[in-house]
Coordinates of C-alpha atoms and ligand atoms in Angstrom, one line a residue:
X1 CA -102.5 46.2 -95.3
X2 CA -105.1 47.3 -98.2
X3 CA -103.6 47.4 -101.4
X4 CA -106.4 48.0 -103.5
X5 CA -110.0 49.7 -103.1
X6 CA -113.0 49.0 -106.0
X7 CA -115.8 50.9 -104.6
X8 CA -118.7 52.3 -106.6
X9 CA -118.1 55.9 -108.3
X10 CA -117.4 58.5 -106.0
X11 CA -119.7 61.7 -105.5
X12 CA -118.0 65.0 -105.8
X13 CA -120.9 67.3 -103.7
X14 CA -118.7 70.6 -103.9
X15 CA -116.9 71.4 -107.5
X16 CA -116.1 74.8 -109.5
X17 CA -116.0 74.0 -113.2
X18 CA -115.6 77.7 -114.1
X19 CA -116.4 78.6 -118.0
X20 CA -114.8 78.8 -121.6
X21 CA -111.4 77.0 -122.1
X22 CA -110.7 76.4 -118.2
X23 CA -114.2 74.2 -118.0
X24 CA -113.6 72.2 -121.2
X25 CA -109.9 70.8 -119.4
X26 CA -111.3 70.5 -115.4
X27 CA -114.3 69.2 -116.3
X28 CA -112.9 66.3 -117.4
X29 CA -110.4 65.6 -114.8
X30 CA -113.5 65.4 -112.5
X31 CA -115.0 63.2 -114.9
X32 CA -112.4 60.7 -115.1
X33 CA -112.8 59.9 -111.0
X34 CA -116.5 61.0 -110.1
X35 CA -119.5 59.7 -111.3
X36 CA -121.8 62.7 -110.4
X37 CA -120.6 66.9 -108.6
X38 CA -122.7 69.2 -107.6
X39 CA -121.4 71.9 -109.7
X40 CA -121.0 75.3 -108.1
X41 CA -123.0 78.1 -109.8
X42 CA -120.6 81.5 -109.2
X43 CA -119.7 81.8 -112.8
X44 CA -118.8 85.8 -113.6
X45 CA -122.2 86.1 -114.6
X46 CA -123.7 83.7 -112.0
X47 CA -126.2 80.9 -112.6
X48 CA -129.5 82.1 -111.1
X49 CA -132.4 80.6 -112.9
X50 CA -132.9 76.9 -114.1
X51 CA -132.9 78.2 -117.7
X52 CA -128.9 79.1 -117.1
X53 CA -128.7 76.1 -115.2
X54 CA -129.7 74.0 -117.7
X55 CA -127.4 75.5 -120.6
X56 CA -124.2 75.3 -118.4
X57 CA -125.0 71.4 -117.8
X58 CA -125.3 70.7 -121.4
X59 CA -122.0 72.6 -121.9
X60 CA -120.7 70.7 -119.6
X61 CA -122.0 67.8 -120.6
X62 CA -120.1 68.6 -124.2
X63 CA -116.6 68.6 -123.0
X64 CA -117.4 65.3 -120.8
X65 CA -118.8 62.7 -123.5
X66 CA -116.2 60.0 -123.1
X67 CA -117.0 59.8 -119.7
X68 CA -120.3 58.3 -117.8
X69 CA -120.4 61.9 -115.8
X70 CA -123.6 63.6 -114.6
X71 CA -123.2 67.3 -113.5
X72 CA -125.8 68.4 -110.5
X73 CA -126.4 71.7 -111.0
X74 CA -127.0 74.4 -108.3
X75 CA -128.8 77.8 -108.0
X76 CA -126.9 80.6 -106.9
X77 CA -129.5 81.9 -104.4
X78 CA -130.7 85.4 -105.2
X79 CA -133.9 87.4 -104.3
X80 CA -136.1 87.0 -107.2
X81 CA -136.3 83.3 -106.5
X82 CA -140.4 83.3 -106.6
X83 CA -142.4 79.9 -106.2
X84 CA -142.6 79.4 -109.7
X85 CA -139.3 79.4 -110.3
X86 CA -138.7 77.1 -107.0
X87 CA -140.9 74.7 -108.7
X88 CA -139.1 74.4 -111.5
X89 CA -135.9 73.8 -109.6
X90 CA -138.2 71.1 -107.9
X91 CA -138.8 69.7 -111.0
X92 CA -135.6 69.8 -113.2
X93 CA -133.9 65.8 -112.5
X94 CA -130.3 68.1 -113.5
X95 CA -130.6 70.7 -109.9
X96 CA -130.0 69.4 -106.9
X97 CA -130.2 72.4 -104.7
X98 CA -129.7 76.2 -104.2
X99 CA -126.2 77.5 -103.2
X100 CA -126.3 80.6 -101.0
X101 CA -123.1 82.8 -100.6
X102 CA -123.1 85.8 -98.2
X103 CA -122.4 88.7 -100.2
X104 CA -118.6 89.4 -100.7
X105 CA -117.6 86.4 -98.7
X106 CA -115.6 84.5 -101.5
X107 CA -114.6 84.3 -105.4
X108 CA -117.9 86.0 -107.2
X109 CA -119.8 86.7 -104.4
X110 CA -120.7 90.0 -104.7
X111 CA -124.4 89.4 -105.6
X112 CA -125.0 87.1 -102.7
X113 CA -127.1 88.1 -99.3
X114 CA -126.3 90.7 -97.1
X115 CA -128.2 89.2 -94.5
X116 CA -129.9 85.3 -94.2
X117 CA -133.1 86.7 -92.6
X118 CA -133.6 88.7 -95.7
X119 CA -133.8 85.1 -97.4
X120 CA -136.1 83.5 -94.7
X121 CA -139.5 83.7 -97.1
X122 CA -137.1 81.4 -100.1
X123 CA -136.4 79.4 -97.4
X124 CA -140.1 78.5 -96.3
X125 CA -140.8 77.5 -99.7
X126 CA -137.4 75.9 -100.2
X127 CA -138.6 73.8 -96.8
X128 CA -142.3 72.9 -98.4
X129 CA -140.4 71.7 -101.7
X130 CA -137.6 69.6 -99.9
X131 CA -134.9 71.6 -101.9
X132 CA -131.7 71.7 -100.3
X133 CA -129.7 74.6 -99.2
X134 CA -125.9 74.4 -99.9
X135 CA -124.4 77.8 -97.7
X136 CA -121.1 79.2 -97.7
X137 CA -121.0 79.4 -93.9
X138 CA -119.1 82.8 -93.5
X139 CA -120.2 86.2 -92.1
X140 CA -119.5 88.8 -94.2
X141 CA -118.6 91.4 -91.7
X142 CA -115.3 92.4 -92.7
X143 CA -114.5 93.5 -88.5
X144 CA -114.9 89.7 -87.6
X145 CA -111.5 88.5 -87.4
X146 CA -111.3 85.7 -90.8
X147 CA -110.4 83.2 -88.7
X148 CA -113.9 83.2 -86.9
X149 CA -116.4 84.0 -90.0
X150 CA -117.0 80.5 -89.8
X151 CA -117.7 80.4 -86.0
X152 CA -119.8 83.0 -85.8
X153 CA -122.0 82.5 -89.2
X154 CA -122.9 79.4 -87.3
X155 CA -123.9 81.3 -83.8
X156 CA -125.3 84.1 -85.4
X157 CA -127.5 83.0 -88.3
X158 CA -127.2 79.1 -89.1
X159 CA -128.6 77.7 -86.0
X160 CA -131.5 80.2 -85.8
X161 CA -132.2 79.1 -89.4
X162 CA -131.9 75.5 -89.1
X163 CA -134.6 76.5 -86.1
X164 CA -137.0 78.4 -88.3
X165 CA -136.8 76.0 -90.8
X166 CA -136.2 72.6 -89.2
X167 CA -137.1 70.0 -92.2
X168 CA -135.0 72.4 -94.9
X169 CA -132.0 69.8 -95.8
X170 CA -129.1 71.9 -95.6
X171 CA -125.3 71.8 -96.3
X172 CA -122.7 73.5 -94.8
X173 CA -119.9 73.8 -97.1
X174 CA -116.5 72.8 -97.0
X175 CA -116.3 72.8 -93.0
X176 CA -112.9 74.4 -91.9
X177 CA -113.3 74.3 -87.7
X178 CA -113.8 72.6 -84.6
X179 CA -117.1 74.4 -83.8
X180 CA -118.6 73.3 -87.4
X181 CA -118.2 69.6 -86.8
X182 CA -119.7 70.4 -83.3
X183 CA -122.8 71.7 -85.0
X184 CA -123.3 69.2 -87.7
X185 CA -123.1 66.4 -85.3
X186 CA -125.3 68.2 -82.4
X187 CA -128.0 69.1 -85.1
X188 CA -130.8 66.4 -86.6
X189 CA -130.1 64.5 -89.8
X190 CA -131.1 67.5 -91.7
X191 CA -128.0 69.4 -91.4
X192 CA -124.2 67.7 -93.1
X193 CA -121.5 69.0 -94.3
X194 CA -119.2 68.8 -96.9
X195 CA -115.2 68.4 -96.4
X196 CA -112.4 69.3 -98.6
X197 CA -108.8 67.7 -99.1
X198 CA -106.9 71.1 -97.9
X199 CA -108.9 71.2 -94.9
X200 CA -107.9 67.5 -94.0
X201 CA -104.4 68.1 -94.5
X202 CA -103.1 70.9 -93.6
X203 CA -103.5 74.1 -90.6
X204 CA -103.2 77.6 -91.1
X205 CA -99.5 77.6 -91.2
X206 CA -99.2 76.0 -94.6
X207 CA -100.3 79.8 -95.8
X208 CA -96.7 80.8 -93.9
X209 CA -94.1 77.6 -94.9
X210 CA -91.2 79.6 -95.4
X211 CA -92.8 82.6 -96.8
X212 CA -96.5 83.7 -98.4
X213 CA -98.2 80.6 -99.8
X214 CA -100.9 81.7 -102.3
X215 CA -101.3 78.1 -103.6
X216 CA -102.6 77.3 -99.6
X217 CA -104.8 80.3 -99.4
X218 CA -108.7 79.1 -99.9
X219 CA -111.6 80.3 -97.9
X220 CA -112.6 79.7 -95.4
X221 CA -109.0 80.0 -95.0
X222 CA -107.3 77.5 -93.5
X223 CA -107.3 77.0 -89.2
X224 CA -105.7 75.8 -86.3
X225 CA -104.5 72.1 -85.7
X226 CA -107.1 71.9 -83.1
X227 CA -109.6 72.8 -86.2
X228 CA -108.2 70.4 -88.6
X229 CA -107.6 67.4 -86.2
X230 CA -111.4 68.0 -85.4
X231 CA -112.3 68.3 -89.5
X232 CA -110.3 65.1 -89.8
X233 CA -111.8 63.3 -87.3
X234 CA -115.1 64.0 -88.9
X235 CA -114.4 62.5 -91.9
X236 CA -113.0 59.8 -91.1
X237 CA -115.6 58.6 -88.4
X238 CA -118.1 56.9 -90.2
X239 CA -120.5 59.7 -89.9
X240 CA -123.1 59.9 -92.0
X241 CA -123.5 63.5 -91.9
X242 CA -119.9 64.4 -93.1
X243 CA -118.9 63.6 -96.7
X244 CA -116.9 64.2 -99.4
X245 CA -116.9 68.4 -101.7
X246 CA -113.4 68.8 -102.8
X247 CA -114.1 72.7 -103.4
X248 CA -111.9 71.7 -106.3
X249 CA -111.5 75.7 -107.0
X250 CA -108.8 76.4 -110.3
X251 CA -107.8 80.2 -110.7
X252 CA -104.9 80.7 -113.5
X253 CA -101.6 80.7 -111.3
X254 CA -101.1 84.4 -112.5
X255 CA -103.7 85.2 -110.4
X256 CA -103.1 83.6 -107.4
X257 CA -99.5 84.8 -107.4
X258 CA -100.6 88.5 -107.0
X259 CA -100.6 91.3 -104.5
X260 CA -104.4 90.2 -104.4
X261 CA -104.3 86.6 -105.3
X262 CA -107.7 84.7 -105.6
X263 CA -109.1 82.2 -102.6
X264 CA -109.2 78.4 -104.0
X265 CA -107.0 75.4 -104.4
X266 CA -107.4 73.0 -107.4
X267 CA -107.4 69.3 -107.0
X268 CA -109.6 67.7 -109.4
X269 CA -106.8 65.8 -110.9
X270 CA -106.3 63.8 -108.3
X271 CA -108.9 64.8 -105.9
X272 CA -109.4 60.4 -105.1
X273 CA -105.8 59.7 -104.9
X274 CA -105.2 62.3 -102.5
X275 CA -108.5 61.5 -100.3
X276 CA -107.2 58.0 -100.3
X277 CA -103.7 59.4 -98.9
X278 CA -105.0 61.0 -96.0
X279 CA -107.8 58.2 -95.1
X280 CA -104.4 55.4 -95.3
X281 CA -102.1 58.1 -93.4
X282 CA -104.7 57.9 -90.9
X283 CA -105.5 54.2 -90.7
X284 CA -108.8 55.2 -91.9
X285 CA -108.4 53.7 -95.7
X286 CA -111.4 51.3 -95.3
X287 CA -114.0 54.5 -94.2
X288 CA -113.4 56.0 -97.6
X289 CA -115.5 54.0 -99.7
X290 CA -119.0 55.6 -97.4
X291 CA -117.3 59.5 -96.9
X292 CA -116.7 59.4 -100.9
X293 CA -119.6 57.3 -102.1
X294 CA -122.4 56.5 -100.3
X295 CA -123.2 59.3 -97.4
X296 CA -123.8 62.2 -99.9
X297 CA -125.5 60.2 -102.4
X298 CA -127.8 59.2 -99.4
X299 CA -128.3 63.0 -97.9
X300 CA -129.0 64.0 -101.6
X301 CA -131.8 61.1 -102.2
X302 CA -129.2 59.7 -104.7
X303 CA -129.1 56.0 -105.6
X304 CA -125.5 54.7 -105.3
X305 CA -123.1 54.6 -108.5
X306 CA -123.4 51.2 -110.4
X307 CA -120.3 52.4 -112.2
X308 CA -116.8 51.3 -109.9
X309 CA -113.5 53.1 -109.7
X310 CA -110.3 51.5 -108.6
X311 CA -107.9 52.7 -106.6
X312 CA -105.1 51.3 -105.8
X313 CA -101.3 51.3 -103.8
X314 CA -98.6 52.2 -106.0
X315 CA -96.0 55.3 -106.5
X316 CA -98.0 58.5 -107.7
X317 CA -96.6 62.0 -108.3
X318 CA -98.9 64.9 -108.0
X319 CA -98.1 67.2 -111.5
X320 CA -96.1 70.4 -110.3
X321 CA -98.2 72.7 -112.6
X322 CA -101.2 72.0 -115.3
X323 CA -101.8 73.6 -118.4
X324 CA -105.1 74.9 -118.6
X325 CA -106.6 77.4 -121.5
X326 CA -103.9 79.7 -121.8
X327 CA -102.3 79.4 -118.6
X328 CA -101.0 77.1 -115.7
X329 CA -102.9 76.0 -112.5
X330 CA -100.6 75.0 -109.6
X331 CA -102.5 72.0 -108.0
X332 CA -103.1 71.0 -104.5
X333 CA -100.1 69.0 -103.3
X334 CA -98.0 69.7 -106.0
X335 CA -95.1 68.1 -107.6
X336 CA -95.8 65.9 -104.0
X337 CA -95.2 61.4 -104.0
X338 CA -98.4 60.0 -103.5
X339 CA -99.1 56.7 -102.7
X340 CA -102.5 55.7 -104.7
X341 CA -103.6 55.7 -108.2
X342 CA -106.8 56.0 -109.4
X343 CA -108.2 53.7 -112.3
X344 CA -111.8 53.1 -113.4
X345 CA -112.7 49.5 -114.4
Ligands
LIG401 C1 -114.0 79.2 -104.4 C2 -113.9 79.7 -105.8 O1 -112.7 80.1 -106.2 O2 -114.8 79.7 -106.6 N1 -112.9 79.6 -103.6 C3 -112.5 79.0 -102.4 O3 -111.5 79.5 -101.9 N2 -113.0 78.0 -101.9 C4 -115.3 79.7 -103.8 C5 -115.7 79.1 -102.5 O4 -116.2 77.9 -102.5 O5 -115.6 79.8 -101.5
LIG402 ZN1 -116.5 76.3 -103.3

């Protein structure tokens, strides 16, 4: 039995640090397990031009001193992305890639795309620059049934894309079925994915345990076993092309317990010690150390972490609730025994 991982820092590829007092506390619980995240850019006023880009990594940068921590910073994707502001994306060693959201699809969306042909000209450029393209892969057509906006954003738009555009690197984020894995693996080594803890863990009835379960509701929402035993064999196959985004997503508790509570589960906190519970509960511990810090670092052109993180077998107790700002954040697993620990060395 393995009682104890070192492996180099892990890669967060999918994080929401949000703004004001909530970043200053999250960002360094990322810190103190991940080396590097791709830091998600829909902020209430979202982060569309490498001049916001680069003031929200120095803020973040701020509240993360004590820690060796480098925030990659993302584009949210929007129209007036012209060729010169491409090549300064290109240029800039703190963005890694452009995030595209379909409009309305998720928390601040609403100035994404309505439709991904309309983005086909970015893409050609994105292509020519070798920029990656991170994509919420959900239609926004409110008549497709929620639990097949992931299904059909693949049919409809993602594989004609990856066609058009066959050397644009592109993730598909946070992958929540069956069909997604299907994809990823059937397509070249231009196309990965990211995968959360939630998606690994749990099926669509976690949002019904004994009543409404806000804390469980993320998009996309959670699926059928079928979907997570397929998610879960993804991750843990050795597969280059899957690797690990928590989607790490903190709204105040307030407003996830509402008669319109927000999509997204926070896990920062112990985002490692909960990926190394599922990879041991699936005889899978000794696949971790690629899914969590090799395989993105590799899709992004990253060299590996020299910095190491230890992680090791002893009693652990997921926090029930977290003071943030001025408020509480019910984490992912919550007041739940887990069996790892994280420690950096
Ligand atoms: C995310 C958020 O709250 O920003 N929510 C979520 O449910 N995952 C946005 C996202 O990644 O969809
Ligand atoms: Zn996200």
């Amino acid at each position: 039995m393995i009682n104890e991982l070192i492996i180099p820092k892990p890669d967060d590829m999918h994080l929401h640090l949000r703004e004001g007092g909530m970043l200053k506390i999250v960002s360094q619980h990322s810190a103190s397990q991940f080396g590097r995240a791709i830091i998600m850019p829909n902020l209430k006023k979202p982060i569309t031009n490498t001049s916001l880009a680069h003031s929200y990594y120095d803020e973040i940068k701020k509240h993360t001193k004590s820690y060796q921590f480098k925030p990659l910073m993302t584009i949210y994707f929007n129209e007036g992305l012209a060729l010169e502001e491409l090549k300064k994306i290109e240029a800039s060693s703190k963005i890694i890639g452009i995030k595209l959201y379909p409009k309305g699809v998720t928390t601040n969306s609403n100035k994404g795309l309505d439709s991904l042909q309309s983005g086909y000209n970015i893409f050609e450029m994105m292509e020519e620059l070798d920029i990656p393209l991170l994509i919420h892969g959900e239609v926004n057509d409110t008549n497709v049934d929620i639990f097949d906006r992931e299904k059909i954003f693949i049919e409809k738009h993602l594989i004609r894309a990856h066609k058009e555009f066959p050397k644009l690197r592109i993730v598909l984020e946070h992958i929540s079925t069956k069909d997604a894995t299907e994809f990823v693996k059937e397509s070249s080594n231009k196309i990965a994915a990211t995968i959360t803890p939630q998606h690994l863990l749990y099926n669509r009835n976690e949002l019904f345990l004994g009543g409404l379960r806000p804390h469980a509701f993320c998009l996309p929402v959670l699926k059928r076993e079928e979907h997570r035993l397929a998610v879960l064999d993804a991750a843990i196959s050795g597969n280059p092309k899957f690797f690990l985004g928590t989607d790490s997503a903190p709204h105040k508790r307030s407003e996830k317990e509402s008669s319109c509570g927000c999509a997204g589960i926070y896990s920062a906190l112990n985002a490692m010690e909960i990926y190394a519970e599922i990879f041991d509960r699936n005889n899978a511990i000794e696949k971790l150390e690629n899914f969590c810090s090799k395989f993105g670092a590799d899709f992004y052109k990253l060299n590996q972490s020299k910095e190491k993180l230890k992680l090791t077998r002893s009693k652990n107790k997921v926090p029930t609730v977290i003071k943030i700002d001025n408020g509480d954040v019910v984490p992912l697993m919550a007041g739940q025994d887990i069996s790892w620990n994280c420690s950096n060395i």
